Coordinates of C-alpha atoms in Angstrom, one line a residue:
M1 CA 5.0 6.9 12.8
E2 CA 8.5 8.1 12.2
L3 CA 9.7 8.9 8.7
D4 CA 12.9 7.5 7.4
N5 CA 15.6 10.1 6.6
Q6 CA 15.9 9.0 3.0
G7 CA 13.9 11.1 0.6
L8 CA 11.4 10.1 -2.0
M9 CA 13.9 10.2 -4.9
S10 CA 16.4 8.1 -2.9
V11 CA 13.7 5.5 -2.4
I12 CA 12.9 5.5 -6.1
D13 CA 16.5 5.3 -7.2
K14 CA 17.4 2.5 -4.8
N15 CA 14.4 0.4 -5.7
A16 CA 14.8 1.0 -9.5
R17 CA 18.5 -0.1 -9.3
K18 CA 17.5 -3.1 -7.2
K19 CA 15.0 -4.3 -9.7
D20 CA 17.4 -3.7 -12.6
H21 CA 20.1 -5.7 -10.8
L22 CA 17.9 -8.7 -10.2
F23 CA 16.5 -8.7 -13.7
T24 CA 20.0 -8.4 -15.2
H25 CA 21.5 -11.2 -13.1
S26 CA 18.5 -13.6 -12.9
I27 CA 15.3 -13.2 -14.9
P28 CA 13.8 -16.4 -13.4
K29 CA 14.2 -15.0 -9.9
Y30 CA 12.6 -11.8 -11.0
M31 CA 9.7 -13.7 -12.6
V32 CA 9.1 -15.7 -9.4
R33 CA 8.8 -12.5 -7.4
A34 CA 6.3 -11.2 -10.0
F35 CA 4.3 -14.4 -9.8
F36 CA 4.1 -13.9 -6.0
S37 CA 2.4 -10.5 -6.5
G38 CA -0.3 -12.2 -8.5
M39 CA -0.7 -14.9 -5.8
F40 CA -0.9 -12.4 -2.9
L41 CA -3.5 -10.3 -4.7
T42 CA -5.5 -13.5 -5.3
I43 CA -5.3 -14.5 -1.7
G44 CA -6.2 -11.0 -0.6
T45 CA -9.1 -10.8 -3.0
A46 CA -10.3 -14.2 -1.9
I47 CA -10.6 -13.3 1.8
A48 CA -12.0 -9.9 0.9
V49 CA -14.9 -11.2 -1.3
M50 CA -15.8 -13.8 1.3
V51 CA -15.8 -11.3 4.2
G52 CA -17.7 -8.9 2.0
D53 CA -20.3 -11.4 1.2
K54 CA -20.8 -12.2 4.9
G55 CA -21.0 -8.5 5.6
N56 CA -23.8 -8.1 3.1
H57 CA -25.8 -10.8 4.9
I58 CA -25.6 -8.7 8.1
D59 CA -26.4 -5.5 6.4
P60 CA -26.2 -4.6 2.7
S61 CA -24.1 -1.5 3.5
L62 CA -21.4 -3.5 5.3
G63 CA -20.1 -5.7 2.6
K64 CA -18.1 -3.1 0.7
F65 CA -16.6 -1.8 4.0
F66 CA -15.4 -5.3 5.0
Y67 CA -14.2 -6.1 1.5
S68 CA -12.1 -2.9 1.3
F69 CA -10.5 -3.4 4.6
M70 CA -9.5 -7.0 3.9
F71 CA -8.4 -6.3 0.4
S72 CA -5.9 -3.8 1.7
W73 CA -3.8 -6.6 3.2
S74 CA -3.0 -7.8 -0.3
L75 CA -0.5 -4.9 -0.7
V76 CA 0.8 -5.5 2.9
M77 CA 1.7 -9.0 1.8
I78 CA 3.3 -7.8 -1.4
I79 CA 5.4 -5.2 0.4
Y80 CA 6.6 -7.4 3.2
M81 CA 7.3 -10.4 1.0
D82 CA 9.3 -8.3 -1.5
A83 CA 7.1 -9.3 -4.5
E84 CA 7.2 -7.4 -7.8
L85 CA 4.0 -5.6 -8.6
G86 CA 3.4 -4.2 -12.1
T87 CA 1.5 -1.1 -11.1
S88 CA 4.2 0.1 -8.6
N89 CA 6.9 -0.7 -11.2
M90 CA 5.1 1.8 -13.5
M91 CA 6.2 4.5 -11.1
Y92 CA 9.7 3.1 -10.4
M93 CA 10.6 2.4 -14.1
T94 CA 9.2 5.7 -15.4
A95 CA 11.0 7.8 -12.7
G96 CA 14.1 5.6 -13.1
M97 CA 14.2 6.3 -16.9
H98 CA 13.7 10.1 -16.3
R99 CA 16.5 10.1 -13.7
R100 CA 18.6 7.8 -15.9
V101 CA 18.9 5.1 -13.3
V102 CA 17.6 2.5 -15.8
S103 CA 17.6 2.6 -19.6
P104 CA 14.3 2.9 -21.5
K105 CA 14.9 -0.6 -23.0
R106 CA 15.5 -2.2 -19.6
A107 CA 12.6 -0.4 -18.0
G108 CA 10.3 -1.7 -20.7
Q109 CA 11.6 -5.2 -20.3
I110 CA 11.1 -5.2 -16.6
L111 CA 7.6 -3.7 -16.7
L112 CA 6.4 -6.0 -19.4
T113 CA 7.8 -9.1 -17.7
C114 CA 6.4 -8.1 -14.4
I115 CA 2.8 -7.5 -15.7
I116 CA 2.8 -10.8 -17.7
C117 CA 4.1 -12.7 -14.6
N118 CA 1.5 -11.0 -12.4
L119 CA -1.2 -12.2 -14.9
V120 CA 0.1 -15.8 -14.9
G121 CA 0.5 -15.8 -11.1
G122 CA -2.9 -14.4 -10.6
I123 CA -4.6 -16.9 -13.0
I124 CA -2.8 -20.0 -11.6
S125 CA -3.5 -18.9 -8.0
A126 CA -7.1 -18.2 -8.8
W127 CA -7.6 -21.6 -10.3
L128 CA -6.0 -23.3 -7.3
I129 CA -7.9 -21.3 -4.7
C130 CA -11.2 -22.1 -6.6
Q131 CA -10.5 -25.8 -6.0
T132 CA -10.8 -25.3 -2.2
S133 CA -14.1 -26.1 -0.5
T134 CA -14.7 -22.4 0.3
F135 CA -15.2 -21.6 -3.4
Q136 CA -17.5 -24.5 -4.2
Q137 CA -21.1 -23.7 -5.3
L138 CA -21.1 -19.9 -4.6
A139 CA -24.5 -18.2 -4.8
S140 CA -25.3 -16.4 -8.0
D141 CA -25.4 -13.1 -6.0
H142 CA -22.2 -13.7 -4.2
Y143 CA -20.1 -10.6 -3.6
L144 CA -17.4 -11.9 -6.0
Y145 CA -19.8 -12.1 -8.9
T146 CA -21.6 -8.9 -8.3
T147 CA -18.3 -7.0 -8.0
V148 CA -16.9 -8.4 -11.2
T149 CA -20.1 -7.9 -13.1
A150 CA -20.2 -4.3 -12.0
K151 CA -16.6 -3.8 -13.2
L152 CA -17.3 -5.4 -16.6
S153 CA -20.3 -3.1 -17.1
K154 CA -18.3 0.2 -16.8
T155 CA -17.7 2.4 -19.8
T156 CA -14.3 3.0 -21.3
S157 CA -14.0 6.5 -19.7
Q158 CA -15.0 5.2 -16.3
I159 CA -12.4 2.4 -16.5
L160 CA -9.7 4.9 -17.6
S161 CA -10.4 7.5 -15.0
E162 CA -10.7 5.0 -12.2
G163 CA -7.5 3.4 -13.3
I164 CA -5.7 6.7 -13.1
F165 CA -6.9 7.3 -9.5
A166 CA -6.3 3.7 -8.4
N167 CA -2.6 3.8 -9.2
I168 CA -2.1 7.3 -7.8
I169 CA -3.4 5.8 -4.5
V170 CA -1.5 2.5 -4.8
N171 CA 1.8 4.3 -5.4
T172 CA 1.1 6.8 -2.6
A173 CA 0.8 3.8 -0.3
I174 CA 4.0 2.2 -1.7
I175 CA 6.0 5.4 -1.1
A176 CA 4.5 6.1 2.3
S177 CA 5.4 2.6 3.4
A178 CA 8.9 2.8 2.0
R179 CA 9.6 6.1 3.9
M180 CA 8.4 4.9 7.3
K181 CA 10.8 3.3 9.8
D182 CA 8.4 1.4 12.1
D183 CA 6.3 -1.5 11.0
A184 CA 3.2 -0.2 12.8
G185 CA 3.3 3.0 10.6
K186 CA 3.9 1.0 7.4
L187 CA 0.8 -1.2 8.2
F188 CA -1.4 1.7 9.2
A189 CA -0.5 3.8 6.1
T190 CA -0.8 0.9 3.7
V191 CA -4.1 -0.5 4.9
F192 CA -5.9 2.8 5.1
I193 CA -4.5 4.3 1.9
I194 CA -5.4 1.2 -0.1
F195 CA -8.8 1.2 1.6
I196 CA -9.6 4.4 -0.3
F197 CA -9.2 2.9 -3.8
A198 CA -10.9 -0.4 -2.8
F199 CA -13.9 1.2 -1.2
L200 CA -14.4 3.6 -4.2
G201 CA -14.2 0.6 -6.5
F202 CA -11.5 2.0 -8.7
E203 CA -9.8 -0.2 -11.4
H204 CA -6.5 -1.8 -10.7
V205 CA -5.4 -4.1 -13.6
I206 CA -3.4 -6.6 -11.6
A207 CA -6.1 -7.0 -9.0
N208 CA -8.6 -7.5 -11.9
F209 CA -6.4 -10.3 -13.2
S210 CA -7.2 -12.2 -10.0
S211 CA -10.8 -11.3 -9.4
F212 CA -11.9 -12.0 -13.0
A213 CA -10.1 -15.3 -13.0
M214 CA -11.6 -16.3 -9.6
A215 CA -15.1 -15.4 -10.9
F216 CA -14.6 -17.6 -14.0
F217 CA -13.1 -20.6 -12.3
S218 CA -15.5 -20.6 -9.3
N219 CA -18.5 -20.4 -11.6
G220 CA -17.2 -23.0 -14.0
G221 CA -17.3 -20.5 -16.9
M222 CA -18.4 -17.0 -17.8
I223 CA -20.5 -15.1 -15.4
E224 CA -23.2 -12.5 -16.3
G225 CA -21.7 -9.7 -18.4
M226 CA -18.4 -11.6 -18.9
S227 CA -17.0 -12.1 -22.4
V228 CA -13.5 -12.2 -23.8
L229 CA -14.0 -8.7 -25.3
A230 CA -15.4 -7.2 -22.1
V231 CA -12.5 -8.7 -20.0
L232 CA -9.8 -7.4 -22.5
K233 CA -11.5 -4.0 -22.7
N234 CA -11.3 -3.7 -18.9
W235 CA -7.7 -4.9 -18.7
L236 CA -6.5 -2.6 -21.5
F237 CA -8.0 0.6 -20.3
A238 CA -7.3 -0.1 -16.6
L239 CA -3.7 -0.8 -17.7
I240 CA -3.5 2.6 -19.5
G241 CA -5.2 4.4 -16.7
N242 CA -2.8 2.8 -14.1
Y243 CA 0.2 3.8 -16.2
V244 CA -1.0 7.4 -16.5
G245 CA -1.7 7.6 -12.7
G246 CA 1.3 5.7 -11.4
G247 CA 3.8 6.1 -14.2
L248 CA 3.2 9.7 -15.4
L249 CA 1.4 11.6 -12.6
I250 CA 3.4 10.1 -9.8
G251 CA 6.6 8.7 -11.3
L252 CA 7.4 11.2 -14.0
L253 CA 6.0 14.4 -12.4
Y254 CA 7.7 13.8 -9.0
S255 CA 11.0 13.1 -10.8
W256 CA 10.6 16.3 -12.7
L257 CA 9.6 18.3 -9.6
N258 CA 12.8 17.2 -7.9
K259 CA 15.1 17.7 -10.9
G260 CA 17.8 20.2 -10.0
E261 CA 16.2 21.2 -6.7
T262 CA 18.3 21.7 -3.6
V263 CA 15.8 23.4 -1.3
Y264 CA 12.3 22.2 -2.1
F265 CA 12.8 18.5 -2.8
D266 CA 11.1 15.3 -1.7

């Protein structure tokens, strides 16, 4: 797994400028790329919950392992298909503002547009995938339902802290993948880094857009523990936690660590 010669800040600057350029010249194209992230997360979540459910039928301890491994491929699809993910843009836009690559106004516009389009893409894709035969008449204890119910039962502090760690892990995977030259290294790093957050059950707001929508549509309505207030609470505090983890602790702090450095820099 050979690392690319370009440093971390070069990767962040290049990607922040690329996103700014696309948004400036074609907002519809940017929106479509953001829709795709919601779609890929829905597809990844769909196969993950199905494999997880099958794993639980073999042994109750296997479901989470299988789920976490398969869910990791969501980010692989997002990276290789050049889709726009709100949680990685938290890092890119915050660091880009600090490094004056993008203006605060434009960074806010990009991030807000991306998250909204991730939500719309996730919901539409979830509705469509729940029309397939695979998602008809799921058992009440299906892995999808038990996972979503567990997420909705978490306290505010749990959602917030798990959201912080989730996006630290996600953006570590994004940067690791971006800095590697060979595809095998990119795949290995992405899958096994994302496995950490998925297995630990941490809260990722964009992934929750997809999983909550899939639970709702496949069940034909609210599942146990689901209410508008519970869903909005999870999304809000997961969003805040994700921004703290990806935007501030990774994006802002690494930008600050590298400011003015000529010897110890990333």
